[in-house]
Amino acid sequence: MKVTDYFKAAEGETLISFEVLPPLKGGSMQAIFDTLDPLMEFKPPFIDVTYHREEFVYKRRESGYYEKTAIRKRPGTVGICASIMHRYGVDAVPHLLCGGFTRQETENALIDLAFLDVQNILALRGDARKFEGKFIPEKEGNNYAIDLVRQIDDMNQGKYLDNLVEDGTKTNFCIGVAGYPEKHFEAPNMGMELQRAKEKIDAGADYIVTQMFFNNDKYFEYVDACRAAGINVPIVPGLKPLTKLYQLNSIPRLFHVDLPDDLVNAISSAKDAAGRKQAGVEWCIAQSKELKAKGAPCLHYYTMGDSDTIAKIGKAVL
Ligand code: FAD
């Protein structure tokens, strides 16, 4: 079923969903099951699976020189989606990137996903790779998420890349895209952020999932601004509990979001690791309860493999 149909069927009730990461290469599917098993009591209608592009690493050769090599640390998204759907009977939402794919490879991946009855895709551009100053698409790849949305939408109309396919089977993908309540770091301003989001929706995207945020006002203001800009699709808040001291620096650096003073104070003044975790969980519970009370369509948790913490939050919110 499509993610947007779940929202319609919920008739205003707030759903809960999760995002999982593929295990590191050499790991097994059991790692995903271990994360998801304790979370299934919250009845998530869909589960997102992130995609991780290959990264550059420098390997030292015997000669002493370093060689730049591309490696993929977390392969296997399609198989993971199939396993999740098979084991839990819920929908899987694979994240599909522009980065690392030609349009032909994207089409092939979409054909496989359609064969597996995957009906939802989160369409993303992806980030620049380490050691590259900016995002560089593949030759003959999609440049921006909107180009990927257009490609998926074309397949939903039965249009494939080569003209040899006439009357192609129409895929039936529901398309999600990313939104940034605190602005994507490359967008020159919030107005442009909203314009780009509107373009993705007009190109065929059906819903938005937000970047994590720690101040709910940012989400509510973003939703209001989207509505004023004519964006009328569901906007799903992405939530992540901040539970460790180093995250006070790493989260703003990696995700370009602000941390409220009260949260920073609660984490930095906690006595020990357990206290920090408690403070972060309480913060996320308060965020979740307010979002639910104010009618967010779904609370979408970035699990990062920590089902224990997410389950604590889920129990308090239900
Ligand atoms: P876009 O919508 O393409 O926007 C990227 C930038 O380009 C923005 O600044 C936008 O304003 C600008 N822009 C858009 N169109 C144009 C245009 N026509 N001309 C000029 N500028 C333009 N990354 C992963 O690698 N794997 C994942 O699984 C993953 N999952 C994510 C899930 C969520 C919910 C979110 C919020 C992010 C996720 N990301 C993931 C990170 C994402 O790939 C990065 O944030 C990336 O930098 C932007 O992706 P996007 O789809 O928002 O890009």
Short mmCIF file of C-alpha atoms and ligand atoms in Angstrom, two decimals:
data_model
loop_
_atom_site.label_atom_id
_atom_site.label_comp_id
_atom_site.label_asym_id
_atom_site.label_seq_id
_atom_site.Cartn_x
_atom_site.Cartn_y
_atom_site.Cartn_z
CA MET A 1 0.00 0.00 0.00
CA LYS A 2 1.12 3.57 -0.58
CA VAL A 3 2.43 5.63 2.32
CA THR A 4 -0.10 8.35 1.52
CA ASP A 5 -2.94 5.80 1.60
CA TYR A 6 -1.90 4.83 5.13
CA PHE A 7 -2.25 8.49 6.12
CA LYS A 8 -5.69 8.68 4.52
CA ALA A 9 -6.81 5.45 6.21
CA ALA A 10 -5.57 6.72 9.60
CA GLU A 11 -8.14 9.57 9.40
CA GLY A 12 -6.09 12.02 11.44
CA GLU A 13 -4.55 9.49 13.86
CA THR A 14 -0.78 9.89 14.11
CA LEU A 15 1.12 6.84 12.82
CA ILE A 16 4.59 5.69 13.85
CA SER A 17 7.27 4.62 11.38
CA PHE A 18 10.98 3.86 11.47
CA GLU A 19 14.10 4.23 9.39
CA VAL A 20 16.80 1.55 9.46
CA LEU A 21 20.32 1.44 8.03
CA PRO A 22 21.59 -1.56 6.06
CA PRO A 23 24.19 -3.46 8.10
CA LEU A 24 27.86 -2.87 7.33
CA LYS A 25 29.26 -5.13 4.62
CA GLY A 26 29.87 -8.56 6.15
CA GLY A 27 26.95 -8.11 8.57
CA SER A 28 23.72 -10.08 8.26
CA MET A 29 20.03 -9.38 7.91
CA GLN A 30 19.70 -10.43 11.53
CA ALA A 31 21.02 -6.99 12.55
CA ILE A 32 17.96 -5.38 10.92
CA PHE A 33 15.60 -7.92 12.49
CA ASP A 34 17.20 -7.30 15.90
CA THR A 35 16.48 -3.59 15.47
CA LEU A 36 12.95 -4.03 14.17
CA ASP A 37 11.62 -6.96 16.25
CA PRO A 38 11.24 -4.85 19.44
CA LEU A 39 9.63 -2.02 17.45
CA MET A 40 6.90 -3.97 15.70
CA GLU A 41 4.56 -3.60 18.70
CA PHE A 42 4.12 0.03 17.53
CA LYS A 43 2.57 -1.28 14.31
CA PRO A 44 4.55 0.79 11.83
CA PRO A 45 2.76 0.60 8.47
CA PHE A 46 6.03 1.26 6.65
CA ILE A 47 9.76 1.11 7.30
CA ASP A 48 12.35 3.16 5.47
CA VAL A 49 15.70 1.68 4.45
CA THR A 50 18.51 4.17 3.87
CA TYR A 51 20.91 3.96 0.95
CA HIS A 52 24.64 4.51 1.28
CA ARG A 53 26.68 5.48 -1.70
CA GLU A 54 30.23 4.24 -2.12
CA GLU A 55 32.85 6.27 -0.26
CA PHE A 56 36.41 7.09 -1.10
CA VAL A 57 39.08 5.71 1.19
CA TYR A 58 42.83 6.05 0.93
CA LYS A 59 44.69 2.71 1.18
CA ARG A 60 48.41 2.70 1.90
CA ARG A 61 50.42 0.71 -0.65
CA GLU A 62 53.70 -1.11 0.09
CA SER A 63 55.53 1.65 -1.78
CA GLY A 64 54.27 4.08 0.86
CA TYR A 65 51.97 5.86 -1.58
CA TYR A 66 48.26 6.10 -0.88
CA GLU A 67 45.73 4.85 -3.39
CA LYS A 68 42.24 6.35 -3.60
CA THR A 69 39.64 3.55 -3.75
CA ALA A 70 35.85 3.62 -3.78
CA ILE A 71 34.17 1.16 -1.40
CA ARG A 72 30.56 0.54 -0.45
CA LYS A 73 30.19 -0.09 3.25
CA ARG A 74 26.45 -0.75 3.37
CA PRO A 75 25.17 -2.49 0.22
CA GLY A 76 22.01 -4.49 -0.22
CA THR A 77 18.95 -2.22 0.04
CA VAL A 78 16.68 -4.13 -2.37
CA GLY A 79 17.16 -7.46 -0.56
CA ILE A 80 16.59 -5.78 2.80
CA CYS A 81 13.30 -4.30 1.60
CA ALA A 82 12.12 -7.68 0.34
CA SER A 83 13.09 -9.35 3.64
CA ILE A 84 11.30 -6.72 5.74
CA MET A 85 8.12 -7.04 3.69
CA HIS A 86 8.27 -10.82 3.85
CA ARG A 87 8.96 -11.09 7.59
CA TYR A 88 6.68 -8.38 8.95
CA GLY A 89 4.05 -7.91 6.26
CA VAL A 90 4.62 -4.14 6.27
CA ASP A 91 5.68 -1.88 3.42
CA ALA A 92 9.34 -1.06 2.94
CA VAL A 93 10.39 2.32 1.61
CA PRO A 94 13.81 2.17 -0.03
CA HIS A 95 15.74 5.43 -0.27
CA LEU A 96 16.94 5.93 -3.81
CA LEU A 97 19.71 8.40 -4.59
CA CYS A 98 20.76 10.34 -7.67
CA GLY A 99 24.39 9.98 -6.56
CA GLY A 100 26.17 6.88 -7.82
CA PHE A 101 23.52 5.90 -10.35
CA THR A 102 23.14 6.51 -14.06
CA ARG A 103 19.55 6.99 -15.14
CA GLN A 104 19.69 3.53 -16.70
CA GLU A 105 20.82 1.97 -13.42
CA THR A 106 18.05 3.86 -11.65
CA GLU A 107 15.51 2.49 -14.09
CA ASN A 108 16.83 -1.05 -13.56
CA ALA A 109 16.60 -0.67 -9.78
CA LEU A 110 13.04 0.66 -10.08
CA ILE A 111 12.03 -2.26 -12.29
CA ASP A 112 13.37 -4.71 -9.68
CA LEU A 113 11.57 -2.87 -6.88
CA ALA A 114 8.30 -2.87 -8.83
CA PHE A 115 8.66 -6.64 -9.40
CA LEU A 116 9.04 -7.06 -5.64
CA ASP A 117 5.82 -5.06 -5.14
CA VAL A 118 7.64 -2.22 -3.43
CA GLN A 119 5.20 0.67 -3.88
CA ASN A 120 7.00 3.51 -2.16
CA ILE A 121 10.31 5.28 -2.81
CA LEU A 122 12.00 8.14 -0.98
CA ALA A 123 13.72 10.05 -3.80
CA LEU A 124 16.89 11.89 -2.76
CA ARG A 125 19.86 13.52 -4.34
CA GLY A 126 22.46 12.30 -1.82
CA ASP A 127 25.42 14.22 -0.45
CA ALA A 128 28.85 14.98 -1.80
CA ARG A 129 31.30 12.17 -1.19
CA LYS A 130 34.10 12.62 1.32
CA PHE A 131 37.00 14.39 -0.40
CA GLU A 132 34.65 15.96 -2.99
CA GLY A 133 33.75 19.57 -2.31
CA LYS A 134 30.29 19.34 -3.85
CA PHE A 135 27.79 16.80 -5.06
CA ILE A 136 28.87 15.32 -8.40
CA PRO A 137 26.27 13.22 -10.25
CA GLU A 138 27.22 10.21 -12.34
CA LYS A 139 27.73 10.86 -16.02
CA GLU A 140 24.21 10.35 -17.37
CA GLY A 141 22.85 10.35 -13.84
CA ASN A 142 20.22 12.56 -12.20
CA ASN A 143 21.45 15.92 -10.90
CA TYR A 144 18.82 16.75 -8.32
CA ALA A 145 16.10 14.88 -6.47
CA ILE A 146 13.55 16.52 -8.77
CA ASP A 147 15.12 14.74 -11.77
CA LEU A 148 14.75 11.43 -9.96
CA VAL A 149 11.13 12.27 -9.10
CA ARG A 150 10.50 12.98 -12.79
CA GLN A 151 12.07 9.68 -13.80
CA ILE A 152 9.91 7.73 -11.33
CA ASP A 153 6.84 9.69 -12.37
CA ASP A 154 7.60 8.88 -16.02
CA MET A 155 7.65 5.17 -15.17
CA ASN A 156 4.34 5.63 -13.35
CA GLN A 157 3.04 6.86 -16.74
CA GLY A 158 4.61 3.84 -18.49
CA LYS A 159 7.48 5.87 -19.99
CA TYR A 160 10.86 4.12 -19.90
CA LEU A 161 14.22 5.52 -20.97
CA ASP A 162 14.51 3.93 -24.37
CA ASN A 163 11.92 4.32 -27.03
CA LEU A 164 11.93 0.59 -27.69
CA VAL A 165 9.40 0.09 -24.92
CA GLU A 166 5.98 1.05 -26.16
CA ASP A 167 3.01 0.82 -23.83
CA GLY A 168 5.32 -0.08 -20.93
CA THR A 169 3.76 -1.33 -17.69
CA LYS A 170 2.88 1.64 -15.53
CA THR A 171 4.60 1.38 -12.18
CA ASN A 172 2.64 2.57 -9.19
CA PHE A 173 5.20 4.21 -6.95
CA CYS A 174 4.25 6.65 -4.24
CA ILE A 175 7.11 9.15 -4.11
CA GLY A 176 8.44 10.78 -0.96
CA VAL A 177 11.03 13.57 -0.92
CA ALA A 178 13.15 15.27 1.74
CA GLY A 179 12.25 18.63 3.31
CA TYR A 180 14.31 20.84 5.60
CA PRO A 181 12.53 22.87 8.32
CA GLU A 182 15.88 24.61 8.97
CA LYS A 183 16.77 24.85 5.26
CA HIS A 184 19.05 22.60 3.26
CA PHE A 185 22.57 23.89 3.82
CA GLU A 186 23.10 24.60 0.11
CA ALA A 187 19.84 26.53 -0.33
CA PRO A 188 20.52 30.28 -0.34
CA ASN A 189 17.49 31.06 1.83
CA MET A 190 14.21 29.65 3.12
CA GLY A 191 12.26 31.06 0.18
CA MET A 192 14.39 29.05 -2.22
CA GLU A 193 14.11 25.99 0.01
CA LEU A 194 10.33 26.16 -0.28
CA GLN A 195 10.45 26.82 -4.01
CA ARG A 196 12.60 23.71 -4.55
CA ALA A 197 10.27 21.66 -2.35
CA LYS A 198 7.25 22.89 -4.35
CA GLU A 199 9.00 21.98 -7.61
CA LYS A 200 9.52 18.40 -6.35
CA ILE A 201 5.84 18.11 -5.45
CA ASP A 202 4.71 19.61 -8.76
CA ALA A 203 6.98 17.09 -10.53
CA GLY A 204 5.05 14.21 -8.95
CA ALA A 205 6.18 13.71 -5.34
CA ASP A 206 3.39 12.71 -2.95
CA TYR A 207 4.73 13.52 0.51
CA ILE A 208 7.64 15.06 2.39
CA VAL A 209 9.75 13.61 5.20
CA THR A 210 11.70 16.22 7.13
CA GLN A 211 15.25 16.37 8.26
CA MET A 212 15.51 15.85 12.02
CA PHE A 213 14.83 18.89 14.20
CA PHE A 214 14.90 19.40 17.96
CA ASN A 215 12.66 22.43 18.24
CA ASN A 216 9.08 21.67 17.20
CA ASP A 217 8.44 25.31 16.35
CA LYS A 218 10.75 24.83 13.35
CA TYR A 219 8.51 22.03 12.06
CA PHE A 220 5.25 23.93 12.65
CA GLU A 221 6.65 27.05 10.97
CA TYR A 222 7.88 24.94 8.06
CA VAL A 223 4.48 23.29 7.61
CA ASP A 224 2.78 26.72 7.67
CA ALA A 225 5.30 28.09 5.15
CA CYS A 226 4.79 25.06 2.88
CA ARG A 227 1.01 25.50 2.98
CA ALA A 228 1.39 29.21 2.18
CA ALA A 229 3.64 28.23 -0.76
CA GLY A 230 0.94 25.90 -2.10
CA ILE A 231 2.50 22.64 -0.89
CA ASN A 232 -0.43 20.58 0.32
CA VAL A 233 1.01 17.07 0.70
CA PRO A 234 1.53 15.31 4.08
CA ILE A 235 4.70 16.49 5.85
CA VAL A 236 6.15 13.78 8.09
CA PRO A 237 8.42 14.94 10.93
CA GLY A 238 11.72 13.04 11.16
CA LEU A 239 12.84 12.52 14.77
CA LYS A 240 16.05 11.41 16.35
CA PRO A 241 16.81 11.29 20.06
CA LEU A 242 20.07 13.06 20.97
CA THR A 243 21.54 10.98 23.78
CA LYS A 244 25.33 11.37 23.67
CA LEU A 245 27.69 14.21 24.50
CA TYR A 246 29.55 14.16 21.17
CA GLN A 247 26.24 14.59 19.31
CA LEU A 248 26.07 18.18 20.58
CA ASN A 249 28.74 18.87 17.94
CA SER A 250 28.24 16.13 15.39
CA ILE A 251 24.50 16.63 14.80
CA PRO A 252 24.73 20.36 13.94
CA ARG A 253 27.85 19.68 11.82
CA LEU A 254 26.39 16.76 9.87
CA PHE A 255 22.73 17.74 9.62
CA HIS A 256 22.88 21.56 9.75
CA VAL A 257 20.28 21.90 12.49
CA ASP A 258 20.18 24.04 15.65
CA LEU A 259 19.98 22.59 19.13
CA PRO A 260 17.80 24.44 21.67
CA ASP A 261 19.57 25.77 24.80
CA ASP A 262 17.46 23.67 27.16
CA LEU A 263 18.40 20.46 25.36
CA VAL A 264 22.10 21.37 25.27
CA ASN A 265 21.99 22.21 28.99
CA ALA A 266 20.16 19.00 29.89
CA ILE A 267 22.69 16.86 28.02
CA SER A 268 25.80 18.70 29.19
CA SER A 269 24.75 18.87 32.83
CA ALA A 270 23.72 15.20 33.12
CA LYS A 271 25.95 13.25 35.54
CA ASP A 272 26.78 10.29 33.32
CA ALA A 273 25.94 8.46 30.10
CA ALA A 274 22.70 7.08 31.58
CA GLY A 275 21.64 10.58 32.61
CA ARG A 276 22.36 11.95 29.14
CA LYS A 277 20.37 9.18 27.54
CA GLN A 278 17.48 9.84 29.91
CA ALA A 279 17.56 13.57 29.12
CA GLY A 280 17.60 12.95 25.35
CA VAL A 281 14.78 10.41 25.55
CA GLU A 282 12.64 12.78 27.62
CA TRP A 283 13.23 15.54 25.08
CA CYS A 284 12.20 13.32 22.20
CA ILE A 285 9.11 12.12 24.09
CA ALA A 286 8.04 15.71 24.69
CA GLN A 287 8.61 16.55 21.01
CA SER A 288 6.66 13.47 19.91
CA LYS A 289 3.71 14.13 22.22
CA GLU A 290 3.34 17.70 21.01
CA LEU A 291 3.61 16.70 17.35
CA LYS A 292 0.97 14.04 17.89
CA ALA A 293 -1.32 16.41 19.78
CA LYS A 294 -1.07 18.91 16.94
CA GLY A 295 -1.93 16.34 14.28
CA ALA A 296 1.35 15.32 12.58
CA PRO A 297 0.48 12.51 10.15
CA CYS A 298 3.24 10.23 11.40
CA LEU A 299 6.21 10.24 13.77
CA HIS A 300 9.16 8.93 11.77
CA TYR A 301 12.07 7.82 13.96
CA TYR A 302 15.65 7.50 12.77
CA THR A 303 16.59 4.35 14.72
CA MET A 304 20.34 4.18 14.02
CA GLY A 305 20.17 0.59 15.27
CA ASP A 306 19.16 1.70 18.79
CA SER A 307 15.76 0.05 19.18
CA ASP A 308 15.99 0.19 22.96
CA THR A 309 15.88 3.98 23.03
CA ILE A 310 13.26 4.23 20.29
CA ALA A 311 11.03 1.66 22.04
CA LYS A 312 11.15 3.72 25.27
CA ILE A 313 9.97 6.75 23.32
CA GLY A 314 7.30 4.79 21.44
CA LYS A 315 5.86 3.39 24.70
CA ALA A 316 5.58 6.86 26.21
CA VAL A 317 3.94 8.29 23.12
CA LEU A 318 1.35 5.60 22.40
P1 FAD B 1 17.56 18.13 -3.60
O1 FAD B 1 16.11 18.25 -3.39
O2 FAD B 1 18.04 17.80 -4.98
O3 FAD B 1 18.23 19.48 -3.11
C1 FAD B 1 19.65 19.57 -2.93
C2 FAD B 1 20.07 21.04 -2.98
O4 FAD B 1 19.98 21.50 -4.32
C3 FAD B 1 19.17 21.96 -2.15
O5 FAD B 1 19.98 22.96 -1.57
C4 FAD B 1 18.23 22.57 -3.19
O6 FAD B 1 17.79 23.86 -2.78
C5 FAD B 1 19.14 22.64 -4.41
N1 FAD B 1 18.42 22.50 -5.68
C6 FAD B 1 17.39 21.67 -5.96
N2 FAD B 1 17.04 21.77 -7.25
C7 FAD B 1 17.89 22.67 -7.81
C8 FAD B 1 18.05 23.20 -9.11
N3 FAD B 1 17.24 22.84 -10.12
N4 FAD B 1 19.04 24.11 -9.33
C9 FAD B 1 19.85 24.50 -8.31
N5 FAD B 1 19.73 24.03 -7.05
C10 FAD B 1 18.77 23.14 -6.80
N6 FAD B 1 21.30 10.66 2.11
C11 FAD B 1 21.79 9.45 1.74
O7 FAD B 1 22.89 9.39 1.20
N7 FAD B 1 21.06 8.30 1.94
C12 FAD B 1 19.84 8.30 2.51
O8 FAD B 1 19.22 7.26 2.67
C13 FAD B 1 19.29 9.56 2.93
N8 FAD B 1 18.07 9.64 3.50
C14 FAD B 1 17.54 10.86 3.84
C15 FAD B 1 16.26 10.94 4.40
C16 FAD B 1 15.72 12.16 4.77
C17 FAD B 1 14.32 12.22 5.36
C18 FAD B 1 16.47 13.36 4.60
C19 FAD B 1 15.90 14.68 5.01
C20 FAD B 1 17.74 13.30 4.04
C21 FAD B 1 18.30 12.06 3.65
N9 FAD B 1 19.56 11.96 3.08
C22 FAD B 1 20.06 10.75 2.71
C23 FAD B 1 20.40 13.16 2.92
C24 FAD B 1 20.19 13.86 1.55
O9 FAD B 1 20.67 13.02 0.52
C25 FAD B 1 20.97 15.18 1.57
O10 FAD B 1 20.38 16.07 2.48
C26 FAD B 1 21.24 15.85 0.23
O11 FAD B 1 22.24 16.86 0.43
C27 FAD B 1 20.05 16.54 -0.40
O12 FAD B 1 19.14 15.65 -0.85
P2 FAD B 1 17.71 16.17 -1.42
O13 FAD B 1 17.00 15.00 -1.93
O14 FAD B 1 17.05 17.03 -0.43
O15 FAD B 1 18.24 17.07 -2.64
#
